[in-house]
Amino acid sequence: MPVVVFANPKGGVGKSTTSLVLGTTLAAMGVATSIVDADPRQLLRRWGEQSNTTNPVTIIGSSDEDTILNTIDDRAQVDQVVIVDLEGTASRLTSYAISRADLVIVPMQATAPDADGASEVMSMMRQEERAFRRKIDARIMFNRTNPAIVTKIERQLIADLKESGVVTLETRLNQRQAYSLIFAAFKSLAEMEVDPDLAHHAGGVTKARKNAEALAAEVYDILIGQQENTGAA
């Protein structure tokens, strides 16, 4: 089944948060989903172990380059979508994971350093494509955006990416307190929404959930489209 890899060698771009948001949202939508936590910090694995969430997402820790391919392949046999959260550095493990990807999502904020990190991922992907003689679908995802406006630098980066042939996801993950609170509350967005205390502290949790659902729907549609194109080939 499809493998979605989150990659950007620059730390702090929101890979782990977005991986967890996407994984729990897909699972809540009825899509059998697992997250492979390949970041040495193992934030997502610990979240899964310490959480009492009822969300059906499966989280597996695997930050060893000797086992990452087997872990991804094993989960792809049983789940509809496998999400891989990578560390914030370029490494052999990153290269291995990308080699298995059906879709690489490169989260970034609208800043020059994040754009440099995204460019590094794209270069790595081109190398993987040559090595394995296959095309790897990659999309830039703007993260922590203002839900009210598109900033001037964001518009410029989008134009630059388009000119260079890089595709961006239509959905942007907005700046919302609820996304950060997921880690502290050990709950999914849907669970936080129905908890009065958490909903109060999160602020805008319903908007955050709807934003996450839009992202999940777009990603899932891309994966379904890939499968349909493969079947028609």
mmCIF file with all atom_site columns, N, CA and C in Angstrom, residues 1-4 80-81 102-103 216-232:
data_model
loop_
_atom_site.group_PDB
_atom_site.id
_atom_site.type_symbol
_atom_site.label_atom_id
_atom_site.label_alt_id
_atom_site.label_comp_id
_atom_site.label_asym_id
_atom_site.label_entity_id
_atom_site.label_seq_id
_atom_site.pdbx_PDB_ins_code
_atom_site.Cartn_x
_atom_site.Cartn_y
_atom_site.Cartn_z
_atom_site.occupancy
_atom_site.B_iso_or_equiv
_atom_site.pdbx_formal_charge
_atom_site.auth_seq_id
_atom_site.auth_comp_id
_atom_site.auth_asym_id
_atom_site.auth_atom_id
_atom_site.pdbx_PDB_model_num
ATOM 1  N N  . MET A 1 1   ? 0.826  -1.192 0.000   1.00 0.00 ? 1   MET A N  1
ATOM 2  C CA . MET A 1 1   ? 0.000  0.000  0.000   1.00 0.00 ? 1   MET A CA 1
ATOM 3  C C  . MET A 1 1   ? 0.874  1.262  0.000   1.00 0.00 ? 1   MET A C  1
ATOM 4  N N  . PRO A 1 2   ? 0.300  2.415  -0.311  1.00 0.00 ? 2   PRO A N  1
ATOM 5  C CA . PRO A 1 2   ? 1.098  3.630  -0.496  1.00 0.00 ? 2   PRO A CA 1
ATOM 6  C C  . PRO A 1 2   ? 1.900  4.040  0.738   1.00 0.00 ? 2   PRO A C  1
ATOM 7  N N  . VAL A 1 3   ? 3.094  4.563  0.464   1.00 0.00 ? 3   VAL A N  1
ATOM 8  C CA . VAL A 1 3   ? 3.987  5.064  1.508   1.00 0.00 ? 3   VAL A CA 1
ATOM 9  C C  . VAL A 1 3   ? 4.169  6.563  1.306   1.00 0.00 ? 3   VAL A C  1
ATOM 10 N N  . VAL A 1 4   ? 3.894  7.320  2.362   1.00 0.00 ? 4   VAL A N  1
ATOM 11 C CA . VAL A 1 4   ? 4.048  8.778  2.344   1.00 0.00 ? 4   VAL A CA 1
ATOM 12 C C  . VAL A 1 4   ? 5.201  9.138  3.272   1.00 0.00 ? 4   VAL A C  1
ATOM 13 N N  . GLN A 1 80  ? -3.464 0.619  4.732   1.00 0.00 ? 80  GLN A N  1
ATOM 14 C CA . GLN A 1 80  ? -3.818 1.316  3.491   1.00 0.00 ? 80  GLN A CA 1
ATOM 15 C C  . GLN A 1 80  ? -2.864 2.464  3.193   1.00 0.00 ? 80  GLN A C  1
ATOM 16 N N  . VAL A 1 81  ? -2.362 3.098  4.237   1.00 0.00 ? 81  VAL A N  1
ATOM 17 C CA . VAL A 1 81  ? -1.389 4.179  4.082   1.00 0.00 ? 81  VAL A CA 1
ATOM 18 C C  . VAL A 1 81  ? -0.325 4.039  5.166   1.00 0.00 ? 81  VAL A C  1
ATOM 19 N N  . ASP A 1 102 ? 5.874  6.497  -2.235  1.00 0.00 ? 102 ASP A N  1
ATOM 20 C CA . ASP A 1 102 ? 4.964  6.792  -3.337  1.00 0.00 ? 102 ASP A CA 1
ATOM 21 C C  . ASP A 1 102 ? 4.715  8.292  -3.420  1.00 0.00 ? 102 ASP A C  1
ATOM 22 N N  . LEU A 1 103 ? 4.837  8.943  -2.278  1.00 0.00 ? 103 LEU A N  1
ATOM 23 C CA . LEU A 1 103 ? 4.655  10.391 -2.212  1.00 0.00 ? 103 LEU A CA 1
ATOM 24 C C  . LEU A 1 103 ? 5.583  10.945 -1.137  1.00 0.00 ? 103 LEU A C  1
ATOM 25 N N  . ALA A 1 216 ? -5.797 15.725 4.671   1.00 0.00 ? 216 ALA A N  1
ATOM 26 C CA . ALA A 1 216 ? -5.896 14.271 4.536   1.00 0.00 ? 216 ALA A CA 1
ATOM 27 C C  . ALA A 1 216 ? -6.621 13.883 3.257   1.00 0.00 ? 216 ALA A C  1
ATOM 28 N N  . ALA A 1 217 ? -7.693 14.594 2.938   1.00 0.00 ? 217 ALA A N  1
ATOM 29 C CA . ALA A 1 217 ? -8.452 14.292 1.720   1.00 0.00 ? 217 ALA A CA 1
ATOM 30 C C  . ALA A 1 217 ? -7.607 14.532 0.478   1.00 0.00 ? 217 ALA A C  1
ATOM 31 N N  . GLU A 1 218 ? -6.841 15.622 0.471   1.00 0.00 ? 218 GLU A N  1
ATOM 32 C CA . GLU A 1 218 ? -5.998 15.907 -0.695  1.00 0.00 ? 218 GLU A CA 1
ATOM 33 C C  . GLU A 1 218 ? -4.916 14.847 -0.865  1.00 0.00 ? 218 GLU A C  1
ATOM 34 N N  . VAL A 1 219 ? -4.251 14.487 0.222   1.00 0.00 ? 219 VAL A N  1
ATOM 35 C CA . VAL A 1 219 ? -3.201 13.468 0.148   1.00 0.00 ? 219 VAL A CA 1
ATOM 36 C C  . VAL A 1 219 ? -3.777 12.127 -0.290  1.00 0.00 ? 219 VAL A C  1
ATOM 37 N N  . TYR A 1 220 ? -4.914 11.752 0.281   1.00 0.00 ? 220 TYR A N  1
ATOM 38 C CA . TYR A 1 220 ? -5.524 10.462 -0.064  1.00 0.00 ? 220 TYR A CA 1
ATOM 39 C C  . TYR A 1 220 ? -5.951 10.444 -1.530  1.00 0.00 ? 220 TYR A C  1
ATOM 40 N N  . ASP A 1 221 ? -6.475 11.549 -2.024  1.00 0.00 ? 221 ASP A N  1
ATOM 41 C CA . ASP A 1 221 ? -6.864 11.624 -3.432  1.00 0.00 ? 221 ASP A CA 1
ATOM 42 C C  . ASP A 1 221 ? -5.647 11.456 -4.345  1.00 0.00 ? 221 ASP A C  1
ATOM 43 N N  . ILE A 1 222 ? -4.517 12.034 -3.960  1.00 0.00 ? 222 ILE A N  1
ATOM 44 C CA . ILE A 1 222 ? -3.289 11.867 -4.747  1.00 0.00 ? 222 ILE A CA 1
ATOM 45 C C  . ILE A 1 222 ? -2.894 10.396 -4.803  1.00 0.00 ? 222 ILE A C  1
ATOM 46 N N  . LEU A 1 223 ? -2.948 9.720  -3.659  1.00 0.00 ? 223 LEU A N  1
ATOM 47 C CA . LEU A 1 223 ? -2.560 8.310  -3.597  1.00 0.00 ? 223 LEU A CA 1
ATOM 48 C C  . LEU A 1 223 ? -3.512 7.436  -4.409  1.00 0.00 ? 223 LEU A C  1
ATOM 49 N N  . ILE A 1 224 ? -4.804 7.698  -4.308  1.00 0.00 ? 224 ILE A N  1
ATOM 50 C CA . ILE A 1 224 ? -5.790 6.941  -5.090  1.00 0.00 ? 224 ILE A CA 1
ATOM 51 C C  . ILE A 1 224 ? -5.565 7.182  -6.581  1.00 0.00 ? 224 ILE A C  1
ATOM 52 N N  . GLY A 1 225 ? -5.279 8.424  -6.945  1.00 0.00 ? 225 GLY A N  1
ATOM 53 C CA . GLY A 1 225 ? -5.009 8.738  -8.344  1.00 0.00 ? 225 GLY A CA 1
ATOM 54 C C  . GLY A 1 225 ? -3.793 8.002  -8.872  1.00 0.00 ? 225 GLY A C  1
ATOM 55 N N  . GLN A 1 226 ? -2.760 7.874  -8.045  1.00 0.00 ? 226 GLN A N  1
ATOM 56 C CA . GLN A 1 226 ? -1.573 7.118  -8.443  1.00 0.00 ? 226 GLN A CA 1
ATOM 57 C C  . GLN A 1 226 ? -1.926 5.663  -8.719  1.00 0.00 ? 226 GLN A C  1
ATOM 58 N N  . GLN A 1 227 ? -2.724 5.066  -7.824  1.00 0.00 ? 227 GLN A N  1
ATOM 59 C CA . GLN A 1 227 ? -3.103 3.666  -7.993  1.00 0.00 ? 227 GLN A CA 1
ATOM 60 C C  . GLN A 1 227 ? -3.940 3.472  -9.246  1.00 0.00 ? 227 GLN A C  1
ATOM 61 N N  . GLU A 1 228 ? -4.847 4.403  -9.515  1.00 0.00 ? 228 GLU A N  1
ATOM 62 C CA . GLU A 1 228 ? -5.682 4.296  -10.712 1.00 0.00 ? 228 GLU A CA 1
ATOM 63 C C  . GLU A 1 228 ? -4.840 4.419  -11.975 1.00 0.00 ? 228 GLU A C  1
ATOM 64 N N  . ASN A 1 229 ? -3.863 5.316  -11.953 1.00 0.00 ? 229 ASN A N  1
ATOM 65 C CA . ASN A 1 229 ? -2.990 5.484  -13.112 1.00 0.00 ? 229 ASN A CA 1
ATOM 66 C C  . ASN A 1 229 ? -2.121 4.252  -13.331 1.00 0.00 ? 229 ASN A C  1
ATOM 67 N N  . THR A 1 230 ? -1.669 3.646  -12.218 1.00 0.00 ? 230 THR A N  1
ATOM 68 C CA . THR A 1 230 ? -0.868 2.428  -12.322 1.00 0.00 ? 230 THR A CA 1
ATOM 69 C C  . THR A 1 230 ? -1.696 1.288  -12.893 1.00 0.00 ? 230 THR A C  1
ATOM 70 N N  . GLY A 1 231 ? -2.949 1.188  -12.441 1.00 0.00 ? 231 GLY A N  1
ATOM 71 C CA . GLY A 1 231 ? -3.829 0.131  -12.935 1.00 0.00 ? 231 GLY A CA 1
ATOM 72 C C  . GLY A 1 231 ? -4.174 0.293  -14.395 1.00 0.00 ? 231 GLY A C  1
ATOM 73 N N  . ALA A 1 232 ? -4.227 1.561  -14.847 1.00 0.00 ? 232 ALA A N  1
ATOM 74 C CA . ALA A 1 232 ? -4.586 1.822  -16.239 1.00 0.00 ? 232 ALA A CA 1
ATOM 75 C C  . ALA A 1 232 ? -3.399 1.671  -17.177 1.00 0.00 ? 232 ALA A C  1
#
